[in-house]
Amino acid sequence: MLVHIFINGEKRKVHCQPDAMLLEVLRDAGCKSVKCGCDTTNCGLCTVWLDGKPVLSCSVPAARVNERHVTTLEGIQDEAEAFGKYLVGEGAEQCGFCSPGLIMNVVAMKKELDHPTDDEIRHYLEGNLCRCTGYMGQMRAIRQYVDEEVEA
Amino acid sequence: MFTIREYAMPETLDEAYTILKSRKGNQILGGCAWLRLGKKRINIAVDLTKCGLDYIREDDEQIEIGAMTSYRSVETCDILKKYFNGVIADSVSSIIGTQFRNTVTVGGSVYGRFGFSDFLTPLLTLDTSVVLYKRGSISLETFMTMPYEKEIIEKIVIKKDGRKSSYQMFRNSRGDFPILNLAASRTEAGQWIVTVGARGPKAIRAEKTAAFLSDKLSQNALKAEDVEAVIQEAGEILVSEVTFTSNMRASAEYRRILGKVLLGKAVREVMAC
């Protein structure tokens, strides 16, 4: 079937199977930041924005996003870099496989929540699993990122 | 692995219902969160995204939640935080993660009647109806016992009748499935309703426990120790009338102990309102 998707602002024609999920369509379209982790809606690696809201692309049928806007990490490079410098500064990633999904959700959180507390941050990011870091470095990086945005 | 042969996005419920009934194997899609875990062979998948069912609204008498409303909308909705001590919004807030709750739909969860559901347990203690496209309005309690028919859930409707409610659950970590959950509500007339979910099978009302609480807690100015004695006895009634089962998350015995604890917390919270 033919689906029209706005991927990072660009309208794309995508031919896919009726049971194709957004994850595979995005990777086929060249958005390799979108990672397949658990493939069962648990780990958050495949996080993208659908009409501005973070969703798990492994569980969204591609046909459902016809004529809708999808944003991947490739589409928010400036914001990713702004947060990424804190991740690096805190040594907050090891293998880095979960980082694209985490960054997508952190940036979405920043847009949605005003001055989030540490508890609110943890709650918002519960769906992003990391098997390397233990989360403490990530929390420090997120705290700095959010505080810097508030100060700015 | 699941398969879909054809994908339809109707713009009206009439069109959706016609497609749904047109052939065996056609199915309505909800949030699709669990689709990948199954092996369904779907002939035509009917997606209700364009049918205008994404809303939460209230009037003087009731709250309506459209079938395609996401859990995240439920969690963050000011209307739902305002009534019944916010139990409806609270109940979905610990489910997996924000991204997941942005995709899971109210209609998909209600239709699925999953045993582990956080959402259904508090709804069952309220005056909740499920509005089906063809059959019309049915109480949620009745709907829970019905077979899985080819129907479309249009919305759920909750009467604003002044109930005070509490939702309690126990899970190993936030984001995990609940090991047990329990909700209690008290009507303005002093009638209690108690529901237990995530016990193995789907959520049910604990009628004898609720009747006991309604009887014993109807007197004004009960001493604190008397209330505690009532809670203790109610806990024993609860575990004798509700079936708890064992699975990989917990044993039936563990759930029975948890049930008493959660009931006590719920009753105390409602009484403090």
PDB file of C-alpha atoms in Angstrom, chain A residues 14-122:
ATOM      1  CA  VAL A  14       6.284   5.066   1.161  1.00  0.00           C
ATOM      2  CA  HIS A  15       5.265   1.692  -0.223  1.00  0.00           C
ATOM      3  CA  CYS A  16       4.748  -0.779   2.581  1.00  0.00           C
ATOM      4  CA  GLN A  17       2.828  -3.867   3.598  1.00  0.00           C
ATOM      5  CA  PRO A  18      -0.476  -3.285   5.472  1.00  0.00           C
ATOM      6  CA  ASP A  19       1.071  -4.845   8.577  1.00  0.00           C
ATOM      7  CA  ALA A  20       4.326  -2.872   8.438  1.00  0.00           C
ATOM      8  CA  MET A  21       5.180  -0.937  11.560  1.00  0.00           C
ATOM      9  CA  LEU A  22       6.494   2.618  11.540  1.00  0.00           C
ATOM     10  CA  LEU A  23       9.881   1.470  12.852  1.00  0.00           C
ATOM     11  CA  GLU A  24      10.750  -0.572   9.779  1.00  0.00           C
ATOM     12  CA  VAL A  25       9.380   2.046   7.392  1.00  0.00           C
ATOM     13  CA  LEU A  26      11.511   4.764   8.984  1.00  0.00           C
ATOM     14  CA  ARG A  27      14.661   2.663   8.864  1.00  0.00           C
ATOM     15  CA  ASP A  28      13.965   1.789   5.223  1.00  0.00           C
ATOM     16  CA  ALA A  29      13.552   5.532   4.601  1.00  0.00           C
ATOM     17  CA  GLY A  30      17.070   6.125   5.904  1.00  0.00           C
ATOM     18  CA  CYS A  31      16.356   7.144   9.490  1.00  0.00           C
ATOM     19  CA  LYS A  32      18.881   4.779  11.033  1.00  0.00           C
ATOM     20  CA  SER A  33      18.756   6.540  14.415  1.00  0.00           C
ATOM     21  CA  VAL A  34      15.526   4.646  15.057  1.00  0.00           C
ATOM     22  CA  LYS A  35      16.651   1.431  16.723  1.00  0.00           C
ATOM     23  CA  CYS A  36      14.856  -1.847  17.191  1.00  0.00           C
ATOM     24  CA  GLY A  37      15.403  -3.067  20.739  1.00  0.00           C
ATOM     25  CA  CYS A  38      12.765  -5.237  22.371  1.00  0.00           C
ATOM     26  CA  ASP A  39      10.239  -4.901  19.523  1.00  0.00           C
ATOM     27  CA  THR A  40       7.526  -5.403  22.158  1.00  0.00           C
ATOM     28  CA  THR A  41       6.832  -1.839  23.409  1.00  0.00           C
ATOM     29  CA  ASN A  42       9.003  -2.019  26.514  1.00  0.00           C
ATOM     30  CA  CYS A  43      12.443  -0.493  25.984  1.00  0.00           C
ATOM     31  CA  GLY A  44      11.953   2.939  24.356  1.00  0.00           C
ATOM     32  CA  LEU A  45      14.761   2.568  21.811  1.00  0.00           C
ATOM     33  CA  CYS A  46      12.447   3.150  18.882  1.00  0.00           C
ATOM     34  CA  THR A  47      10.987   6.422  20.236  1.00  0.00           C
ATOM     35  CA  VAL A  48       9.979   8.965  17.601  1.00  0.00           C
ATOM     36  CA  TRP A  49       7.488  11.830  17.693  1.00  0.00           C
ATOM     37  CA  LEU A  50       4.142  11.432  16.019  1.00  0.00           C
ATOM     38  CA  ASP A  51       2.560  14.866  15.557  1.00  0.00           C
ATOM     39  CA  GLY A  52       4.934  16.084  18.255  1.00  0.00           C
ATOM     40  CA  LYS A  53       4.217  13.382  20.853  1.00  0.00           C
ATOM     41  CA  PRO A  54       6.692  10.626  21.703  1.00  0.00           C
ATOM     42  CA  VAL A  55       5.509   7.161  20.669  1.00  0.00           C
ATOM     43  CA  LEU A  56       7.077   3.746  20.236  1.00  0.00           C
ATOM     44  CA  SER A  57       7.471   3.272  16.500  1.00  0.00           C
ATOM     45  CA  CYS A  58       7.576  -0.527  16.912  1.00  0.00           C
ATOM     46  CA  SER A  59       3.890  -0.522  17.829  1.00  0.00           C
ATOM     47  CA  VAL A  60       2.472   2.104  15.476  1.00  0.00           C
ATOM     48  CA  PRO A  61       1.197   0.738  12.160  1.00  0.00           C
ATOM     49  CA  ALA A  62       2.769   2.657   9.299  1.00  0.00           C
ATOM     50  CA  ALA A  63      -0.630   3.010   7.638  1.00  0.00           C
ATOM     51  CA  ARG A  64      -1.910   4.855  10.717  1.00  0.00           C
ATOM     52  CA  VAL A  65       0.511   7.745  10.153  1.00  0.00           C
ATOM     53  CA  ASN A  66      -0.668   8.487   6.636  1.00  0.00           C
ATOM     54  CA  GLU A  67      -0.536  12.282   6.106  1.00  0.00           C
ATOM     55  CA  ARG A  68       0.857  12.793   9.610  1.00  0.00           C
ATOM     56  CA  HIS A  69       4.143  14.232  10.861  1.00  0.00           C
ATOM     57  CA  VAL A  70       6.899  11.996  12.183  1.00  0.00           C
ATOM     58  CA  THR A  71      10.089  13.356  13.734  1.00  0.00           C
ATOM     59  CA  THR A  72      13.206  11.283  14.316  1.00  0.00           C
ATOM     60  CA  LEU A  73      16.567  12.187  15.825  1.00  0.00           C
ATOM     61  CA  GLU A  74      17.750  13.185  12.347  1.00  0.00           C
ATOM     62  CA  GLY A  75      15.154  15.977  12.428  1.00  0.00           C
ATOM     63  CA  ILE A  76      16.172  17.563  15.731  1.00  0.00           C
ATOM     64  CA  GLN A  77      19.945  17.731  15.394  1.00  0.00           C
ATOM     65  CA  ASP A  78      20.366  21.099  17.160  1.00  0.00           C
ATOM     66  CA  GLU A  79      18.334  20.067  20.187  1.00  0.00           C
ATOM     67  CA  ALA A  80      20.046  16.671  20.264  1.00  0.00           C
ATOM     68  CA  GLU A  81      23.423  18.358  20.267  1.00  0.00           C
ATOM     69  CA  ALA A  82      22.394  20.717  23.071  1.00  0.00           C
ATOM     70  CA  PHE A  83      21.455  17.763  25.268  1.00  0.00           C
ATOM     71  CA  GLY A  84      24.202  15.515  23.954  1.00  0.00           C
ATOM     72  CA  LYS A  85      26.979  17.707  25.322  1.00  0.00           C
ATOM     73  CA  TYR A  86      25.655  17.070  28.851  1.00  0.00           C
ATOM     74  CA  LEU A  87      25.493  13.324  28.235  1.00  0.00           C
ATOM     75  CA  VAL A  88      29.119  13.430  27.153  1.00  0.00           C
ATOM     76  CA  GLY A  89      30.111  15.703  30.016  1.00  0.00           C
ATOM     77  CA  GLU A  90      28.665  13.328  32.568  1.00  0.00           C
ATOM     78  CA  GLY A  91      29.963  10.181  30.895  1.00  0.00           C
ATOM     79  CA  ALA A  92      26.324   9.192  30.766  1.00  0.00           C
ATOM     80  CA  GLU A  93      26.422   6.688  27.943  1.00  0.00           C
ATOM     81  CA  GLN A  94      28.387   3.542  27.392  1.00  0.00           C
ATOM     82  CA  CYS A  95      27.299   1.490  24.406  1.00  0.00           C
ATOM     83  CA  GLY A  96      25.051   4.360  23.291  1.00  0.00           C
ATOM     84  CA  PHE A  97      22.420   2.131  21.706  1.00  0.00           C
ATOM     85  CA  CYS A  98      19.602   3.576  23.819  1.00  0.00           C
ATOM     86  CA  SER A  99      20.667   7.197  23.329  1.00  0.00           C
ATOM     87  CA  PRO A 100      18.529   8.095  20.277  1.00  0.00           C
ATOM     88  CA  GLY A 101      15.338   6.987  22.029  1.00  0.00           C
ATOM     89  CA  LEU A 102      16.363   8.670  25.264  1.00  0.00           C
ATOM     90  CA  ILE A 103      17.212  11.947  23.540  1.00  0.00           C
ATOM     91  CA  MET A 104      13.894  11.969  21.674  1.00  0.00           C
ATOM     92  CA  ASN A 105      12.004  11.519  24.925  1.00  0.00           C
ATOM     93  CA  VAL A 106      14.083  14.006  26.939  1.00  0.00           C
ATOM     94  CA  VAL A 107      13.574  16.715  24.321  1.00  0.00           C
ATOM     95  CA  ALA A 108       9.843  15.915  24.210  1.00  0.00           C
ATOM     96  CA  MET A 109       9.727  16.150  27.994  1.00  0.00           C
ATOM     97  CA  LYS A 110      11.401  19.542  27.934  1.00  0.00           C
ATOM     98  CA  LYS A 111       8.705  20.802  25.569  1.00  0.00           C
ATOM     99  CA  GLU A 112       5.876  19.327  27.632  1.00  0.00           C
ATOM    100  CA  LEU A 113       6.853  19.934  31.266  1.00  0.00           C
ATOM    101  CA  ASP A 114       7.770  23.200  32.954  1.00  0.00           C
ATOM    102  CA  HIS A 115      10.553  22.933  35.523  1.00  0.00           C
ATOM    103  CA  PRO A 116      10.215  19.175  36.074  1.00  0.00           C
ATOM    104  CA  THR A 117      11.365  17.772  39.410  1.00  0.00           C
ATOM    105  CA  ASP A 118      13.648  14.738  39.532  1.00  0.00           C
ATOM    106  CA  ASP A 119      10.615  12.572  40.282  1.00  0.00           C
ATOM    107  CA  GLU A 120       8.725  13.995  37.304  1.00  0.00           C
ATOM    108  CA  ILE A 121      11.754  13.375  35.094  1.00  0.00           C
ATOM    109  CA  ARG A 122      12.015   9.745  36.231  1.00  0.00           C
TER     110      ARG A 122
END
